[in-house]
Tab-separated table of C-alpha atoms in Angstrom:
chain	number	residue	atom	x	y	z
A	1	MET	CA	-85.340	-34.669	213.621
A	2	HIS	CA	-84.665	-36.890	216.596
A	3	PRO	CA	-81.798	-39.371	215.988
A	4	ILE	CA	-84.171	-42.315	216.607
A	5	GLU	CA	-86.564	-40.898	214.021
A	6	VAL	CA	-83.778	-40.823	211.445
A	7	LEU	CA	-83.080	-44.483	212.104
A	8	GLY	CA	-86.822	-45.309	212.091
A	9	THR	CA	-87.304	-43.713	208.674
A	10	TYR	CA	-84.111	-44.817	206.966
A	11	TRP	CA	-83.172	-48.135	208.625
A	12	GLN	CA	-83.698	-50.037	205.379
A	13	GLN	CA	-81.178	-47.801	203.620
A	14	PHE	CA	-78.601	-48.416	206.334
A	15	LEU	CA	-79.255	-52.153	206.251
A	16	THR	CA	-78.864	-52.542	202.478
A	17	GLY	CA	-75.756	-50.348	202.751
A	18	ALA	CA	-74.342	-52.697	205.376
A	19	GLY	CA	-75.041	-55.612	203.032
A	20	ILE	CA	-73.005	-53.968	200.272
A	21	THR	CA	-70.155	-53.125	202.654
A	22	VAL	CA	-70.013	-56.728	203.883
A	23	ALA	CA	-70.224	-58.134	200.330
A	24	LEU	CA	-67.535	-55.786	199.015
A	25	THR	CA	-65.151	-56.402	201.919
A	26	GLY	CA	-65.836	-60.129	202.136
A	27	LEU	CA	-65.464	-60.866	198.418
A	28	SER	CA	-62.292	-58.832	198.010
A	29	ALA	CA	-60.770	-60.337	201.161
A	30	ILE	CA	-61.553	-63.862	199.917
A	31	LEU	CA	-60.176	-63.198	196.424
A	32	ALA	CA	-57.005	-61.819	198.000
A	33	ALA	CA	-56.791	-64.783	200.377
A	34	VAL	CA	-56.782	-67.177	197.395
A	35	ILE	CA	-53.905	-65.457	195.590
A	36	ALA	CA	-51.797	-64.212	198.529
A	37	PRO	CA	-50.430	-67.607	199.705
A	38	LEU	CA	-49.042	-68.332	196.222
A	39	LEU	CA	-47.380	-64.922	196.014
A	40	ALA	CA	-46.077	-65.298	199.578
A	41	LEU	CA	-44.328	-68.527	198.528
A	42	VAL	CA	-42.677	-66.647	195.668
A	43	ARG	CA	-41.619	-63.919	198.125
A	44	VAL	CA	-40.057	-66.544	200.390
A	45	ALA	CA	-38.542	-68.958	197.893
A	46	GLY	CA	-38.783	-67.407	194.430
A	47	ASN	CA	-35.717	-66.453	192.410
A	48	ARG	CA	-34.551	-62.897	191.850
A	49	TRP	CA	-36.457	-62.449	188.587
A	50	ALA	CA	-39.723	-63.480	190.189
A	51	GLN	CA	-39.011	-61.318	193.242
A	52	TRP	CA	-38.532	-57.878	191.816
A	53	PRO	CA	-41.821	-57.418	189.923
A	54	LEU	CA	-43.588	-58.716	193.016
A	55	ARG	CA	-41.739	-56.263	195.266
A	56	LEU	CA	-42.546	-53.438	192.891
A	57	TYR	CA	-46.235	-54.384	192.910
A	58	ILE	CA	-46.371	-54.566	196.716
A	59	SER	CA	-44.502	-51.281	197.111
A	60	PHE	CA	-46.855	-49.540	194.665
A	61	MET	CA	-49.973	-50.880	196.390
A	62	ARG	CA	-48.690	-49.790	199.792
A	63	GLY	CA	-47.254	-46.472	198.613
A	64	THR	CA	-50.277	-44.978	196.847
A	65	PRO	CA	-53.685	-43.962	198.227
A	66	LEU	CA	-56.456	-46.517	197.717
A	67	LEU	CA	-58.639	-43.687	196.416
A	68	ALA	CA	-56.082	-42.959	193.674
A	69	GLN	CA	-55.964	-46.663	192.789
A	70	LEU	CA	-59.758	-46.765	192.585
A	71	PHE	CA	-59.869	-43.678	190.335
A	72	LEU	CA	-57.082	-45.112	188.190
A	73	VAL	CA	-59.192	-48.196	187.442
A	74	TYR	CA	-62.738	-46.791	187.473
A	75	TYR	CA	-62.128	-43.538	185.566
A	76	GLY	CA	-58.939	-44.718	183.877
A	77	ALA	CA	-60.802	-47.571	182.147
A	78	GLY	CA	-62.600	-44.914	180.087
A	79	GLN	CA	-59.359	-44.119	178.281
A	80	PHE	CA	-59.267	-47.672	176.922
A	81	ARG	CA	-62.961	-47.962	176.178
A	82	PRO	CA	-62.650	-49.136	172.530
A	83	THR	CA	-60.176	-51.862	173.485
A	84	LEU	CA	-62.217	-52.951	176.491
A	85	GLU	CA	-65.366	-53.027	174.362
A	86	ALA	CA	-63.606	-55.142	171.769
A	87	TRP	CA	-62.624	-57.620	174.472
A	88	GLY	CA	-66.131	-57.573	175.967
A	89	LEU	CA	-64.801	-56.212	179.277
A	90	TRP	CA	-66.423	-52.781	179.134
A	91	SER	CA	-69.589	-53.815	180.970
A	92	PHE	CA	-67.384	-55.028	183.833
A	93	PHE	CA	-65.440	-51.767	184.177
A	94	ARG	CA	-68.535	-49.603	183.776
A	95	ASP	CA	-69.919	-50.909	187.079
A	96	PRO	CA	-68.436	-49.089	190.125
A	97	PHE	CA	-68.976	-52.125	192.394
A	98	ASN	CA	-66.877	-54.342	190.105
A	99	CYS	CA	-64.100	-51.765	189.922
A	100	ALA	CA	-64.054	-51.306	193.690
A	101	LEU	CA	-64.027	-55.087	194.168
A	102	LEU	CA	-61.125	-55.493	191.731
A	103	VAL	CA	-59.083	-52.664	193.272
A	104	PHE	CA	-59.686	-53.773	196.869
A	105	ALA	CA	-58.821	-57.393	196.026
A	106	VAL	CA	-55.596	-56.441	194.235
A	107	ASN	CA	-54.685	-54.036	197.047
A	108	SER	CA	-55.442	-56.497	199.839
A	109	THR	CA	-53.492	-59.220	198.027
A	110	ALA	CA	-50.360	-57.081	198.411
A	111	TYR	CA	-50.892	-56.618	202.155
A	112	GLN	CA	-51.902	-60.239	202.767
A	113	THR	CA	-48.861	-61.469	200.816
A	114	GLU	CA	-46.522	-59.542	203.093
A	115	ILE	CA	-48.341	-60.764	206.217
A	116	LEU	CA	-48.201	-64.394	205.060
A	117	ARG	CA	-44.539	-64.032	204.124
A	118	GLY	CA	-43.897	-63.060	207.741
A	119	GLY	CA	-45.931	-66.069	208.881
A	120	ILE	CA	-44.069	-68.531	206.652
A	121	GLN	CA	-40.708	-67.138	207.760
A	122	GLY	CA	-41.850	-67.514	211.359
A	123	VAL	CA	-42.212	-71.307	211.053
A	124	PRO	CA	-39.247	-72.906	212.869
A	125	PRO	CA	-36.887	-74.553	210.335
A	126	GLY	CA	-36.764	-77.675	212.521
A	127	GLU	CA	-40.386	-78.429	211.637
A	128	VAL	CA	-39.598	-78.377	207.918
A	129	GLU	CA	-36.519	-80.567	208.442
A	130	ALA	CA	-38.565	-83.023	210.471
A	131	ALA	CA	-41.182	-83.203	207.697
A	132	ARG	CA	-38.440	-83.909	205.140
A	133	ALA	CA	-36.863	-86.487	207.433
A	134	VAL	CA	-40.090	-88.504	207.616
A	135	GLY	CA	-40.210	-88.437	203.813
A	136	MET	CA	-42.876	-85.843	203.041
A	137	THR	CA	-42.752	-84.322	199.551
A	138	ARG	CA	-42.385	-80.547	199.128
A	139	VAL	CA	-46.127	-80.103	198.565
A	140	GLN	CA	-46.985	-82.286	201.547
A	141	THR	CA	-44.588	-80.314	203.734
A	142	LEU	CA	-46.229	-77.054	202.669
A	143	ARG	CA	-49.762	-78.362	203.113
A	144	ARG	CA	-49.323	-80.231	206.375
A	145	VAL	CA	-46.540	-78.368	208.170
A	146	VAL	CA	-45.671	-74.928	206.809
A	147	PHE	CA	-49.058	-73.400	205.978
A	148	PRO	CA	-50.994	-74.574	209.050
A	149	HIS	CA	-48.354	-73.051	211.307
A	150	ALA	CA	-47.846	-69.945	209.133
A	151	TYR	CA	-51.575	-69.176	209.234
A	152	ARG	CA	-51.620	-69.554	213.002
A	153	ILE	CA	-48.782	-67.026	213.267
A	154	ALA	CA	-50.321	-64.633	210.720
A	155	TRP	CA	-53.936	-64.893	211.929
A	156	PRO	CA	-54.172	-61.750	214.125
A	157	ALA	CA	-52.399	-59.625	211.485
A	158	LEU	CA	-54.727	-60.979	208.768
A	159	GLY	CA	-57.698	-60.009	210.935
A	160	ASN	CA	-56.319	-56.479	211.286
A	161	GLU	CA	-55.900	-56.258	207.531
A	162	ILE	CA	-59.524	-57.243	206.918
A	163	ILE	CA	-60.754	-54.659	209.448
A	164	LEU	CA	-58.650	-51.995	207.717
A	165	LEU	CA	-60.052	-53.155	204.380
A	166	MET	CA	-63.619	-52.821	205.645
A	167	LYS	CA	-62.934	-49.286	206.848
A	168	ALA	CA	-61.170	-48.431	203.597
A	169	SER	CA	-64.106	-49.818	201.587
A	170	ALA	CA	-66.046	-46.691	202.594
A	171	ILE	CA	-64.229	-44.800	199.832
A	172	ALA	CA	-66.180	-46.850	197.268
A	173	SER	CA	-69.015	-44.421	198.024
A	174	VAL	CA	-67.007	-41.758	196.162
A	175	VAL	CA	-67.542	-43.673	192.900
A	176	THR	CA	-71.280	-44.105	193.669
A	177	VAL	CA	-71.289	-47.529	195.319
A	178	PHE	CA	-74.145	-47.480	197.823
A	179	ASP	CA	-72.432	-49.078	200.785
A	180	ILE	CA	-72.966	-47.803	204.350
A	181	MET	CA	-71.096	-44.588	203.590
A	182	GLY	CA	-72.913	-44.104	200.270
A	183	ARG	CA	-76.339	-44.584	201.860
A	184	THR	CA	-75.364	-42.277	204.717
A	185	ARG	CA	-74.381	-39.511	202.337
A	186	GLN	CA	-77.708	-40.025	200.561
A	187	VAL	CA	-79.646	-39.762	203.833
A	188	PHE	CA	-77.648	-36.699	204.886
A	189	ALA	CA	-78.300	-34.991	201.550
A	190	LYS	CA	-82.047	-35.534	202.062
A	191	THR	CA	-82.370	-34.640	205.740
A	192	PHE	CA	-79.310	-32.513	206.569
A	193	ASP	CA	-79.509	-34.389	209.838
A	194	PHE	CA	-76.143	-34.932	211.440
A	195	SER	CA	-77.237	-38.086	213.273
A	196	ALA	CA	-77.065	-40.014	209.962
A	197	TYR	CA	-73.270	-39.987	210.390
A	198	LEU	CA	-73.502	-41.138	213.993
A	199	TRP	CA	-75.622	-44.150	212.983
A	200	ALA	CA	-73.086	-44.954	210.260
A	201	ALA	CA	-70.248	-44.793	212.804
A	202	LEU	CA	-72.168	-47.139	215.130
A	203	LEU	CA	-72.833	-49.524	212.247
A	204	TYR	CA	-69.139	-49.676	211.311
A	205	LEU	CA	-68.169	-50.198	214.953
A	206	ALA	CA	-70.763	-52.975	215.288
A	207	LEU	CA	-69.516	-54.726	212.139
A	208	THR	CA	-65.936	-54.496	213.426
A	209	ALA	CA	-66.953	-55.914	216.811
A	210	ILE	CA	-68.825	-58.835	215.194
A	211	PHE	CA	-65.876	-59.536	212.915
A	212	ILE	CA	-63.384	-59.522	215.805
A	213	ALA	CA	-65.581	-62.012	217.722
A	214	LEU	CA	-65.830	-64.354	214.690
A	215	TRP	CA	-62.101	-64.057	214.014
A	216	ARG	CA	-61.276	-65.001	217.622
A	217	LEU	CA	-63.552	-68.050	217.338
A	218	ALA	CA	-61.738	-69.093	214.170
A	219	GLU	CA	-58.397	-68.553	215.901
A	220	ALA	CA	-59.463	-70.812	218.749
A	221	ARG	CA	-60.397	-73.465	216.184
A	222	LEU	CA	-57.112	-73.091	214.292
A	223	SER	CA	-55.191	-73.784	217.486
A	224	ARG	CA	-57.586	-76.329	218.959
A	225	HIS	CA	-54.967	-79.109	218.938
A	226	ILE	CA	-52.712	-76.922	221.082
A	227	ASP	CA	-55.425	-76.600	223.703
A	228	ALA	CA	-56.090	-80.341	223.423
A	229	ARG	CA	-52.450	-81.135	224.041
A	230	GLU	CA	-52.462	-78.958	227.122
A	231	ARG	CA	-55.571	-80.746	228.305
A	232	GLY	CA	-53.922	-84.052	227.392
A	233	VAL	CA	-50.877	-83.239	229.507
A	234	GLY	CA	-53.237	-82.440	232.339
A	235	THR	CA	-55.131	-85.761	232.197
A	236	GLU	CA	-51.897	-87.673	231.801
A	237	ALA	CA	-50.578	-86.143	234.985
A	238	VAL	CA	-53.800	-87.083	236.791
A	239	THR	CA	-53.717	-90.729	235.614
A	240	ARG	CA	-50.089	-91.032	236.546
A	241	GLY	CA	-50.826	-89.639	239.945
A	242	ALA	CA	-53.714	-92.085	240.312
A	243	GLY	CA	-51.509	-95.027	239.219
A	244	ALA	CA	-48.741	-94.267	241.664
B	1	MET	CA	-47.597	-36.750	175.874
B	2	THR	CA	-45.026	-34.470	177.539
B	3	ASP	CA	-47.139	-31.487	176.419
B	4	LEU	CA	-49.822	-32.652	178.857
B	5	PHE	CA	-47.498	-32.108	181.816
B	6	ALA	CA	-45.916	-28.884	180.528
B	7	PHE	CA	-45.933	-25.774	182.723
B	8	GLY	CA	-47.906	-22.681	181.744
B	9	ASP	CA	-51.224	-22.389	179.918
B	10	THR	CA	-50.733	-25.350	177.598
B	11	GLY	CA	-50.028	-28.139	180.056
B	12	TRP	CA	-51.058	-29.285	183.501
B	13	GLY	CA	-47.617	-29.379	185.118
B	14	ASP	CA	-48.002	-26.231	187.211
B	15	GLU	CA	-51.569	-27.066	188.308
B	16	ILE	CA	-50.515	-30.521	189.455
B	17	LEU	CA	-47.403	-29.146	191.164
B	18	HIS	CA	-49.621	-26.693	193.020
B	19	GLY	CA	-51.886	-29.566	194.104
B	20	LEU	CA	-48.841	-31.536	195.237
B	21	LEU	CA	-47.722	-28.603	197.397
B	22	VAL	CA	-51.196	-28.395	198.989
B	23	THR	CA	-51.028	-32.126	199.766
B	24	ILE	CA	-47.587	-31.762	201.370
B	25	GLU	CA	-48.693	-28.676	203.298
B	26	LEU	CA	-51.777	-30.484	204.594
B	27	ALA	CA	-49.722	-33.456	205.776
B	28	LEU	CA	-47.021	-31.277	207.372
B	29	VAL	CA	-49.562	-29.114	209.236
B	30	THR	CA	-51.502	-32.180	210.417
B	31	LEU	CA	-48.440	-34.002	211.806
B	32	PRO	CA	-47.625	-31.762	214.826
B	33	VAL	CA	-51.318	-31.271	215.671
B	34	GLY	CA	-52.032	-34.993	215.501
B	35	LEU	CA	-48.883	-35.897	217.426
B	36	ALA	CA	-49.653	-33.410	220.225
B	37	LEU	CA	-53.224	-34.762	220.470
B	38	GLY	CA	-51.816	-38.294	220.398
B	39	PHE	CA	-49.578	-37.545	223.406
B	40	LEU	CA	-52.561	-36.082	225.274
B	41	VAL	CA	-54.694	-39.169	224.557
B	42	ALA	CA	-51.801	-41.477	225.510
B	43	PHE	CA	-51.297	-39.608	228.805
B	44	ALA	CA	-55.037	-39.914	229.467
B	45	ALA	CA	-54.957	-43.660	228.735
B	46	LEU	CA	-51.918	-44.120	231.025
B	47	SER	CA	-53.241	-41.903	233.831
B	48	GLN	CA	-53.992	-43.073	237.384
B	49	ASN	CA	-57.417	-41.479	237.093
B	50	ARG	CA	-59.987	-44.058	236.053
B	51	ALA	CA	-62.306	-41.645	234.238
B	52	LEU	CA	-59.427	-40.230	232.193
B	53	ARG	CA	-58.229	-43.736	231.381
B	54	THR	CA	-61.682	-44.783	230.140
B	55	LEU	CA	-61.905	-41.614	228.078
B	56	GLY	CA	-58.491	-42.152	226.488
B	57	ASN	CA	-59.087	-45.818	225.704
B	58	GLY	CA	-62.624	-45.119	224.494
B	59	TYR	CA	-61.349	-42.463	222.127
B	60	THR	CA	-58.743	-44.732	220.510
B	61	THR	CA	-61.204	-47.631	220.219
B	62	VAL	CA	-63.967	-45.611	218.545
B	63	MET	CA	-61.730	-43.475	216.368
B	64	ARG	CA	-59.753	-46.450	215.064
B	65	GLY	CA	-62.985	-48.331	214.315
B	66	ILE	CA	-64.639	-45.855	211.969
B	67	PRO	CA	-63.566	-45.074	208.394
B	68	GLU	CA	-61.356	-42.014	207.897
B	69	ILE	CA	-63.690	-40.651	205.245
B	70	LEU	CA	-66.593	-40.801	207.717
B	71	THR	CA	-64.542	-38.816	210.253
B	72	LEU	CA	-63.831	-36.288	207.532
B	73	PHE	CA	-67.529	-35.853	206.710
B	74	VAL	CA	-68.461	-35.640	210.388
B	75	VAL	CA	-65.901	-32.862	210.875
B	76	TYR	CA	-66.653	-31.026	207.632
B	77	ASN	CA	-70.445	-31.113	207.864
B	78	GLY	CA	-71.009	-31.670	211.569
B	79	LEU	CA	-68.455	-29.284	213.063
B	80	GLY	CA	-69.480	-26.556	210.631
B	81	MET	CA	-73.161	-27.041	211.498
B	82	GLY	CA	-72.424	-27.130	215.214
B	83	LEU	CA	-70.333	-23.975	215.101
B	84	ASN	CA	-72.977	-22.148	213.125
B	85	ALA	CA	-75.756	-23.291	215.465
B	86	ALA	CA	-73.731	-22.021	218.436
B	87	LEU	CA	-72.918	-18.794	216.613
B	88	SER	CA	-76.502	-18.027	215.628
B	89	ARG	CA	-77.505	-18.406	219.275
B	90	LEU	CA	-74.682	-16.216	220.580
B	91	ALA	CA	-74.681	-13.616	217.831
B	92	PRO	CA	-77.757	-13.851	215.588
B	93	ASP	CA	-76.508	-11.154	213.227
B	94	ALA	CA	-73.081	-12.668	212.480
B	95	ALA	CA	-72.404	-14.177	209.072
B	96	PRO	CA	-72.260	-18.015	209.145
B	97	ILE	CA	-68.792	-19.536	209.397
B	98	ASP	CA	-67.619	-21.564	206.456
B	99	LEU	CA	-65.247	-24.259	207.704
B	100	SER	CA	-62.569	-24.336	205.012
B	101	PRO	CA	-61.800	-27.747	203.466
B	102	PHE	CA	-58.147	-27.316	204.488
B	103	LEU	CA	-59.020	-26.713	208.137
B	104	ALA	CA	-61.570	-29.539	208.132
B	105	GLY	CA	-58.923	-31.804	206.590
B	106	VAL	CA	-56.345	-30.878	209.226
B	107	ILE	CA	-58.815	-31.458	212.078
B	108	ALA	CA	-60.133	-34.788	210.734
B	109	LEU	CA	-56.717	-36.217	209.831
B	110	ALA	CA	-55.260	-35.019	213.158
B	111	LEU	CA	-58.103	-36.706	215.084
B	112	VAL	CA	-57.398	-39.992	213.268
B	113	PHE	CA	-53.623	-39.625	213.641
B	114	ALA	CA	-54.068	-38.908	217.358
B	115	ALA	CA	-56.016	-42.128	217.918
B	116	PHE	CA	-53.469	-44.373	216.211
B	117	SER	CA	-50.391	-42.548	217.529
B	118	ALA	CA	-51.763	-42.640	221.093
B	119	GLU	CA	-51.582	-46.453	220.914
B	120	VAL	CA	-48.007	-46.342	219.611
B	121	ILE	CA	-46.951	-43.821	222.278
B	122	ARG	CA	-48.697	-45.779	225.039
B	123	GLY	CA	-46.835	-48.911	223.950
B	124	ALA	CA	-43.549	-46.985	223.955
B	125	PHE	CA	-44.114	-45.724	227.514
B	126	ASN	CA	-44.933	-49.257	228.629
B	127	ALA	CA	-41.670	-50.487	227.069
B	128	LEU	CA	-39.583	-48.180	229.291
B	129	ASP	CA	-37.351	-49.870	231.839
B	130	PRO	CA	-38.833	-48.962	235.260
B	131	GLY	CA	-35.376	-49.221	236.861
B	132	GLN	CA	-34.208	-46.154	234.976
B	133	VAL	CA	-37.075	-44.069	236.339
B	134	GLU	CA	-36.226	-45.290	239.840
B	135	ALA	CA	-32.584	-44.404	239.265
B	136	GLY	CA	-33.614	-40.912	238.176
B	137	ARG	CA	-35.722	-40.530	241.311
B	138	ALA	CA	-32.886	-41.858	243.471
B	139	ILE	CA	-30.521	-39.135	242.335
B	140	GLY	CA	-33.208	-36.540	243.042
B	141	MET	CA	-34.674	-35.707	239.628
B	142	THR	CA	-38.092	-34.084	239.604
B	143	PRO	CA	-40.884	-35.882	237.688
B	144	GLY	CA	-40.611	-33.235	234.958
B	145	LYS	CA	-36.889	-33.850	234.599
B	146	ILE	CA	-37.403	-37.619	234.531
B	147	LEU	CA	-39.926	-37.191	231.733
B	148	ARG	CA	-37.649	-34.913	229.732
B	149	ARG	CA	-34.291	-36.573	230.252
B	150	ILE	CA	-35.108	-40.253	230.674
B	151	LYS	CA	-38.558	-41.090	229.356
B	152	LEU	CA	-39.030	-38.942	226.246
B	153	PRO	CA	-35.682	-39.713	224.517
B	154	GLN	CA	-36.442	-43.423	224.778
B	155	VAL	CA	-40.137	-43.150	223.993
B	156	TRP	CA	-39.053	-41.390	220.795
B	157	ARG	CA	-36.804	-44.339	219.934
B	158	PHE	CA	-39.468	-46.964	220.673
B	159	ALA	CA	-42.269	-45.061	218.954
B	160	LEU	CA	-40.439	-43.992	215.811
B	161	PRO	CA	-41.139	-47.070	213.613
B	162	GLY	CA	-44.854	-47.021	214.488
B	163	LEU	CA	-45.142	-43.260	214.024
B	164	GLY	CA	-43.339	-43.555	210.685
B	165	ASN	CA	-45.969	-45.998	209.433
B	166	LEU	CA	-48.712	-43.653	210.621
B	167	TRP	CA	-47.098	-40.728	208.799
B	168	ILE	CA	-47.175	-42.701	205.550
B	169	ASN	CA	-50.798	-43.708	206.144
B	170	MET	CA	-51.718	-40.096	206.848
B	171	LEU	CA	-49.908	-38.892	203.735
B	172	LYS	CA	-52.048	-41.301	201.701
B	173	ASP	CA	-55.226	-40.336	203.577
B	174	THR	CA	-54.797	-36.700	202.501
B	175	ALA	CA	-56.185	-37.859	199.137
B	176	LEU	CA	-59.586	-38.237	200.841
B	177	VAL	CA	-59.757	-34.490	201.450
B	178	SER	CA	-60.131	-33.978	197.687
B	179	VAL	CA	-63.664	-35.329	198.169
B	180	ILE	CA	-64.584	-32.189	200.142
B	181	ALA	CA	-63.128	-29.969	197.410
B	182	LEU	CA	-59.658	-29.130	198.688
B	183	ASN	CA	-57.408	-28.367	195.707
B	184	ASP	CA	-54.838	-31.024	196.568
B	185	LEU	CA	-52.945	-33.333	194.199
B	186	MET	CA	-55.925	-35.655	193.777
B	187	ARG	CA	-58.356	-32.832	193.037
B	188	MET	CA	-56.092	-31.026	190.579
B	189	THR	CA	-55.601	-34.350	188.805
B	190	LYS	CA	-59.368	-34.671	188.532
B	191	VAL	CA	-59.600	-31.170	187.049
B	192	ALA	CA	-56.946	-32.055	184.477
B	193	VAL	CA	-58.809	-35.270	183.646
B	194	GLY	CA	-62.030	-33.313	183.141
B	195	VAL	CA	-60.412	-31.168	180.452
B	196	THR	CA	-58.035	-33.573	178.738
B	197	LYS	CA	-60.215	-36.732	178.895
B	198	GLN	CA	-57.100	-38.764	179.679
B	199	PRO	CA	-58.007	-40.249	183.082
B	200	PHE	CA	-55.570	-43.158	183.091
B	201	THR	CA	-52.534	-41.050	182.189
B	202	PHE	CA	-53.229	-38.427	184.845
B	203	TYR	CA	-54.286	-40.749	187.674
B	204	LEU	CA	-51.229	-42.893	186.990
B	205	PHE	CA	-49.097	-39.766	187.225
B	206	ALA	CA	-50.756	-38.846	190.539
B	207	CYS	CA	-50.129	-42.381	191.824
B	208	LEU	CA	-46.461	-42.104	190.875
B	209	LEU	CA	-46.168	-38.798	192.766
B	210	TYR	CA	-47.740	-40.303	195.903
B	211	TRP	CA	-45.501	-43.335	195.511
B	212	ALA	CA	-42.410	-41.121	195.269
B	213	MET	CA	-43.433	-39.267	198.433
B	214	CYS	CA	-43.940	-42.538	200.308
B	215	VAL	CA	-40.654	-44.065	199.173
B	216	LEU	CA	-38.828	-40.843	200.073
B	217	SER	CA	-40.527	-40.842	203.493
B	218	GLU	CA	-39.383	-44.414	204.058
B	219	GLN	CA	-35.779	-43.462	203.293
B	220	VAL	CA	-35.871	-40.474	205.645
B	221	LEU	CA	-37.526	-42.555	208.375
B	222	ALA	CA	-34.890	-45.280	208.077
B	223	GLN	CA	-32.229	-42.585	208.497
B	224	MET	CA	-34.045	-41.153	211.538
B	225	GLU	CA	-34.303	-44.619	213.087
B	226	ARG	CA	-30.588	-45.174	212.633
B	227	ARG	CA	-29.951	-41.835	214.309
B	228	ALA	CA	-32.363	-42.504	217.166
B	229	ASN	CA	-30.681	-45.856	217.829
B	230	ARG	CA	-27.097	-44.595	217.600
B	231	GLY	CA	-26.452	-44.850	221.352
B	232	VAL	CA	-27.903	-48.327	221.718
B	233	ARG	CA	-25.615	-51.278	222.333
B	234	ARG	CA	-26.142	-54.068	219.829
B	235	VAL	CA	-26.731	-57.444	221.423
C-alpha cells in the first residue's frame, strides 16, 4: 500500500487517537498542575516530618518505570477487587483510560513539584522581604510575588515535562487505551504496512510542535510586563530627549 | 508471602532474578552503543559541513520528539521487515531473519540514547574554554592530541551529570522492551502474575527492584562526578 493510501483509509483512526492522546496528556498535566504548587511549598518550607514522605514519593516516581507504575495500578487493582467493589471504586479501576490518567497525573505531580520547587527557590529573597516590608500577608506574598515569579522561572522546564508526558503517554496503548500509539498498532495489525508508524511519528512531532508554539505564546504573556517596562524605558528616553 | 519469592520450583525468586539480569544486561550493552552513536551525532551537529550539521540536528530533533515505544516498534517490526525484504531480493532461498527482541531493544534504546546524549555532548563541547585549545595548538599539539588530552577529559566532566540522567532514563525505558516479549524483569513479573494472580504484590516488587537500581546508579554517579571534578579549583 502507498503511504498516502494508508492515511486516506485510516485517517479517522489516527485523528480519534490524537484526541485521546491530547485528552490523556492534558487532563493529567492539569491535575498535576493543581496539586504540584502545594507540594512544592511543602518541599520549600515544610518541616522535616512533612518532607520525608514527600521525598520518598518523588524518589519512587522518578526511580521506577512509568510502565511498571501503570501495571501496578491497572493490573494491581485486581488484587483488591472485593474491597474496591465495596467502596464503589471498581468501575473506575476497571477502565484503562482512568488508570492511565491517575498514574500519569500522580507521576507528573512528582516531576512538576520538583520543577516548581526550583522555581520558588529561584525567586530573589529581596522580593519577599520587600513584600513583607509593605505589609503583605504570607498568602498575599505567595500569590502576588512568589508564585508569579516562580512560574516565570519554571515555565520552560514545565513545558519540557509536559512534552515528555505526552511522549510517555504512548505506553497507555499497552493497557488497551486507543491513543495514537494504540490506533497505530491496530492499523499495523490489519495492514502490516510499515508507514502506519511513520504517520504516527509525524503526528507526535506535529503535536509537539503545536504545543511548543502555544507554550511560547503563554510565556510571552506571562512576562508581558517585562516587555512593557522595556518599552516604557524606551519611550521615557524619547520624551526626555524631546523635552531637553 | 515469602514463599512467593522463594528460589526453585515453588517460588518466583529465581525467575525474577533472571529477568533482572536480562534488564541489567540490556542496559549495559546499550550504553556503549548509544554513547558511541551519540558522539557521532554530536560531531555531525558540530561539524563545519552544513549538510552534516543539518543531519545531526535533524536526527536529535526527530528522535527526541517521538515516543520511545514507537521507536521500539519501528525497529522491531520495520527493521525486521526491511532486512527480510532485502534478503529475499538478494537470496530468495535464505530463511527469513528473525530480529531478536534483545537486539531490537538494544538498537531502539541506543538510537534514543544517542539522540539525547548528542545534545549533552554538544553542550559540553560548547562549554570548553577556547583558550585552552589555542594553547594546545601553540605548543604544537596535533588536532588528535588536542581532542584526546584537552577536550575529551573536560567534555567528560561537563557531560557527566547529563549522561547520568540519561542512563537512569534508559534503565527505566528497558521496561518497554517487555512489550516485544523480551524476558526482562517486567516480563518475568508478568509471567509470575499470570500464575499466582497476585498482580499488586509482584508489580510492587518489580518497582522496588527498579527503584533500587536507580538509587544505586545515583550513588555511583555522584561518586563519579566527585572523581571527575577532583582537579577543579573551587571558586
